[in-house]
């Protein structure tokens, strides 16, 4: 027999209350104790609770330790469409360190393909074909070529500086660019297990840039059931290696941590990562809650074009960690956050980095699901009891106040409601459902109840209450 929502509702309405309560308890217990079972409602409730907590505890102020350099619409209008040539990015890196004295830089940008914008490849072809017999041309071109190798110029600007690049994983077997060395491997876990499936492929940076950068980290968020980003996997697994998130790789570089070390609790579950003495708490599968400081643009922003031009009005960068990213809608790095849609992806990393540098990271502790289930069960029992008592109590006070009914009148009216409800449950579904369908019957019930409540409110005579019992039940 096919079970439909309407049939289930009808069955629950007529089932003994002890049986319905037992089913509710069993379902919540299964959610808490069975790893493979999860109520869709619970993750949504968790999300609502976390969003409410953020509204109360977020500082709604910038962290002077973290500044965002924005490839914004104004920068694109001034410097041209993205991607920019890498000699321009090299100039930006140099300006950030030498003119503005940044502490470190993290790029929320992947440089997976060679920069061919200088036209050096075209001239290489000419030197090998049309001008192959002209030694003077070859000599002059060999002398000029380094100034048009924009990838090499960018790599030279990264070399020896605290610059952390980005990469991303994907669920295909495609591999572009070169990954850096992992933070740690399966062998380093000493028999412990981090329950992560291996990623299938990746999009990383050119080998030349990967070697030149101080470190690199992934930029992949985790999406909750409502497609909002509240967590980030602090490590992802590829093969037998574990690769850190951009924010954690950048924090480790800034703190001069020699390694990113996983730490496990007494039950053998992953509990945190150690960055040179700083503990970053995570869930057993490596997820960290984003400690949002506020809505979008809470952090101090500077335009990338102003940095490239060396504008004197640029402030706040000296001694700060700079994240380079974009808020331009056309570059499609906007996410949904607890503070609304169109939240810049670069600001996700900024919030995480700020949380780590200020030791303000939080995680969902072990056993939280069990505690949540007990709280929800208690709430279900309390509100079920309140709902059970609400109608008779309200009915009693209202009818006594409006019509001067005594205990006998109230009791008689409640008996009438009970009798009409019994008839309604026994007869109406058989008559209404075949004609209106299950959804139509439910809607009819809602409309009839709403009309009845309105009728109760405007009833001038006691007998009218009895008339409105018919649509109410």
XYZ file of C-alpha atoms in Angstrom, residues 108-421:
314
model
C 41.671 34.093 -3.234
C 42.481 33.585 -6.902
C 43.805 30.534 -8.777
C 46.459 30.963 -11.483
C 45.997 27.699 -13.366
C 46.767 28.788 -16.914
C 49.870 30.485 -18.373
C 49.650 34.226 -19.030
C 49.943 34.726 -22.785
C 48.862 38.369 -22.833
C 52.383 39.700 -23.565
C 52.447 38.042 -27.003
C 55.784 36.349 -26.249
C 54.503 33.071 -27.673
C 53.770 34.690 -31.030
C 57.269 36.114 -31.205
C 58.733 32.721 -30.214
C 56.986 31.206 -33.223
C 58.320 33.932 -35.503
C 61.858 33.429 -34.179
C 61.597 29.717 -34.944
C 60.079 30.106 -38.407
C 60.051 33.381 -40.333
C 63.219 34.755 -38.673
C 64.987 31.448 -38.071
C 67.832 32.548 -40.337
C 68.267 35.970 -38.722
C 70.726 35.614 -35.813
C 70.456 39.293 -34.866
C 66.701 38.919 -34.388
C 67.182 35.847 -32.178
C 69.805 37.613 -30.044
C 67.670 40.714 -29.527
C 64.618 38.607 -28.783
C 66.498 36.506 -26.196
C 67.527 39.725 -24.444
C 63.982 41.120 -24.525
C 62.036 37.962 -23.715
C 62.417 37.963 -19.868
C 60.630 41.316 -19.707
C 57.590 39.737 -21.427
C 57.514 36.516 -19.388
C 54.782 37.713 -17.052
C 54.494 34.417 -15.165
C 58.202 34.528 -14.323
C 57.881 38.182 -13.269
C 54.979 37.304 -10.979
C 56.876 34.327 -9.544
C 59.882 36.571 -8.825
C 57.588 38.960 -6.918
C 56.312 36.054 -4.792
C 59.718 34.537 -4.109
C 60.930 34.870 -0.520
C 57.761 36.622 0.676
C 54.819 35.491 2.788
C 52.411 34.939 -0.081
C 49.860 32.131 0.057
C 48.053 31.041 -3.111
C 44.713 29.276 -3.575
C 43.487 26.139 -5.293
C 40.246 24.210 -5.450
C 39.171 20.564 -5.572
C 36.451 19.112 -7.782
C 34.468 15.904 -8.180
C 35.866 15.080 -11.605
C 39.158 13.436 -12.486
C 40.469 16.625 -14.118
C 43.774 17.856 -12.704
C 45.067 21.300 -13.664
C 48.265 22.855 -12.349
C 50.304 21.485 -9.448
C 49.283 21.014 -5.831
C 51.720 21.983 -3.066
C 52.924 19.355 -0.618
C 50.135 18.230 1.747
C 50.037 19.500 5.325
C 50.212 15.880 6.508
C 49.515 12.383 5.207
C 47.763 9.217 6.355
C 51.065 8.003 7.770
C 51.211 11.042 10.094
C 47.845 10.133 11.672
C 49.427 7.256 13.627
C 46.446 4.980 13.165
C 43.773 7.632 13.671
C 41.107 8.190 11.029
C 39.696 11.445 9.647
C 36.424 10.440 7.928
C 36.937 12.219 4.625
C 36.536 10.794 1.135
C 39.325 11.573 -1.277
C 38.686 14.365 -3.769
C 38.761 13.335 -7.419
C 40.556 16.245 -9.065
C 41.783 19.786 -8.577
C 42.467 23.137 -10.171
C 45.770 24.478 -8.861
C 48.469 26.949 -9.855
C 51.238 26.815 -12.419
C 54.279 24.847 -11.162
C 56.422 27.997 -11.341
C 54.023 29.899 -9.059
C 53.471 26.983 -6.665
C 57.214 26.735 -6.092
C 57.585 30.488 -5.584
C 54.764 30.899 -3.038
C 55.299 30.348 0.677
C 52.230 28.070 0.873
C 48.799 27.438 -0.638
C 45.362 26.420 0.602
C 42.014 25.315 -0.807
C 39.082 27.746 -1.147
C 36.162 25.277 -1.074
C 33.329 26.085 1.389
C 30.717 23.701 2.771
C 27.062 24.381 1.960
C 24.351 23.689 4.544
C 20.903 22.332 3.697
C 19.688 25.858 2.901
C 22.713 26.505 0.641
C 24.158 28.973 3.162
C 27.864 28.833 4.021
C 28.375 28.500 7.779
C 31.309 26.085 7.795
C 34.510 25.449 5.896
C 36.420 22.163 5.710
C 39.767 23.057 7.281
C 41.375 20.142 5.459
C 40.480 18.182 2.358
C 41.881 14.815 1.390
C 43.445 13.992 -1.948
C 45.049 10.583 -2.239
C 46.767 9.954 1.086
C 47.451 13.672 1.661
C 45.470 16.262 3.615
C 45.419 19.833 2.305
C 44.572 22.903 4.425
C 42.057 25.658 3.767
C 43.452 28.967 2.531
C 42.718 30.688 5.844
C 44.528 28.019 7.879
C 47.495 27.890 5.506
C 47.760 31.683 5.743
C 47.447 31.655 9.555
C 50.153 28.985 9.792
C 52.467 31.068 7.575
C 51.854 34.241 9.599
C 52.397 32.433 12.919
C 55.526 30.754 11.518
C 54.133 27.361 12.455
C 56.485 24.603 11.379
C 53.593 22.260 10.674
C 49.813 21.892 10.785
C 49.297 19.059 13.255
C 45.989 17.201 13.743
C 45.050 16.582 17.378
C 42.622 13.855 18.496
C 40.445 13.482 21.583
C 40.288 10.562 24.013
C 37.810 8.785 21.725
C 40.175 8.968 18.767
C 38.139 11.593 16.904
C 39.693 14.653 15.285
C 39.338 17.572 17.708
C 41.588 20.391 16.466
C 44.603 21.462 14.467
C 47.707 22.823 16.130
C 49.387 25.770 14.394
C 52.575 26.397 16.319
C 50.724 26.488 19.646
C 47.426 27.910 18.353
C 44.556 25.406 18.547
C 41.909 25.511 15.820
C 38.877 23.460 16.981
C 37.031 21.437 14.339
C 34.420 18.711 14.100
C 35.406 15.071 13.672
C 35.343 15.480 9.883
C 37.419 18.671 9.942
C 34.699 21.308 9.568
C 35.025 24.663 11.346
C 32.240 27.141 11.987
C 32.908 30.540 10.417
C 33.093 33.177 13.191
C 31.369 35.895 11.177
C 32.182 39.378 12.470
C 29.163 40.893 10.758
C 27.528 41.553 7.398
C 29.396 41.981 4.127
C 32.111 44.635 4.039
C 32.634 44.487 7.788
C 36.380 44.298 7.078
C 38.494 47.182 5.830
C 38.581 47.196 2.010
C 40.992 48.841 -0.402
C 40.604 48.928 -4.182
C 43.131 46.829 -6.105
C 43.537 49.600 -8.675
C 44.643 52.032 -5.941
C 47.265 49.534 -4.748
C 48.659 49.027 -8.248
C 48.878 52.778 -8.754
C 50.461 53.313 -5.332
C 47.834 55.825 -4.251
C 48.718 57.737 -1.048
C 45.158 57.502 0.334
C 45.495 53.736 0.963
C 45.374 53.037 4.710
C 45.318 50.199 7.232
C 47.653 47.786 5.429
C 50.856 48.265 7.420
C 51.387 45.179 9.582
C 48.137 43.583 8.412
C 47.489 40.350 6.542
C 46.050 41.154 3.122
C 43.543 38.958 1.306
C 43.188 39.633 -2.414
C 39.774 38.756 -3.814
C 36.790 40.184 -5.611
C 33.328 41.582 -4.914
C 32.540 42.102 -8.608
C 29.380 40.170 -9.471
C 30.677 39.314 -12.908
C 33.536 37.296 -11.401
C 31.035 35.053 -9.568
C 32.674 34.711 -6.160
C 29.607 35.580 -4.089
C 28.027 33.215 -1.544
C 24.961 33.044 0.659
C 25.764 33.717 4.309
C 23.753 34.021 7.550
C 23.781 37.759 6.816
C 22.210 37.396 3.398
C 23.096 36.554 -0.206
C 25.899 38.085 -2.285
C 28.470 37.711 0.491
C 32.014 37.991 -0.968
C 33.887 34.696 -0.908
C 37.076 36.490 0.084
C 35.353 37.728 3.244
C 34.640 34.129 4.282
C 38.398 33.580 4.416
C 38.866 36.916 6.188
C 36.419 35.915 8.948
C 38.134 32.566 9.428
C 41.601 34.113 9.445
C 40.496 36.753 11.945
C 38.946 34.049 14.135
C 42.206 32.100 14.171
C 44.469 35.085 14.800
C 42.214 36.175 17.693
C 41.733 32.616 18.989
C 37.957 32.949 18.581
C 37.202 29.764 16.650
C 34.356 27.541 17.837
C 33.212 24.069 16.910
C 30.321 21.702 17.529
C 31.465 19.586 20.503
C 31.265 15.822 20.645
C 27.857 14.666 21.884
C 26.111 17.832 20.759
C 23.607 15.927 18.617
C 22.566 13.778 21.596
C 22.092 16.874 23.767
C 20.141 18.607 20.993
C 17.886 15.570 20.685
C 17.119 15.560 24.419
C 16.311 19.282 24.296
C 14.064 18.816 21.274
C 12.281 15.883 22.904
C 11.698 17.938 26.030
C 10.394 20.820 23.915
C 8.070 18.481 22.006
C 6.638 17.122 25.245
C 6.212 20.591 26.763
C 4.564 22.142 23.732
C 2.400 19.079 23.153
C 1.126 19.427 26.690
C 0.595 23.163 26.283
C -1.276 22.635 23.026
C -3.394 19.946 24.665
C -4.408 22.295 27.484
C -4.609 25.540 25.524
C -7.957 25.097 23.783
C -9.997 23.962 26.818
C -8.446 26.690 28.982
C -8.974 29.458 26.458
C -12.457 28.192 25.656
C -13.420 28.151 29.325
C -12.222 31.664 30.123
C -13.604 33.169 26.916
C -17.104 31.686 27.193
C -17.375 32.496 30.909
C -16.315 36.099 30.276
C -18.402 36.729 27.142
C -21.565 34.736 27.827
C -21.458 34.204 31.577
C -21.391 30.429 31.199
C -21.031 28.309 34.272
C -19.129 25.025 34.642
C -22.079 23.023 33.341
C -22.410 25.128 30.154
C -18.674 24.876 29.462
C -18.666 21.120 30.020
C -21.642 20.672 27.681
C -19.928 22.684 24.917
C -16.723 20.660 25.241
C -18.704 17.420 25.055
C -20.348 18.758 21.871
C -16.933 19.533 20.352
C -15.677 16.063 21.244
C -18.705 14.385 19.681
C -18.514 16.475 16.509
C -14.766 15.805 16.242
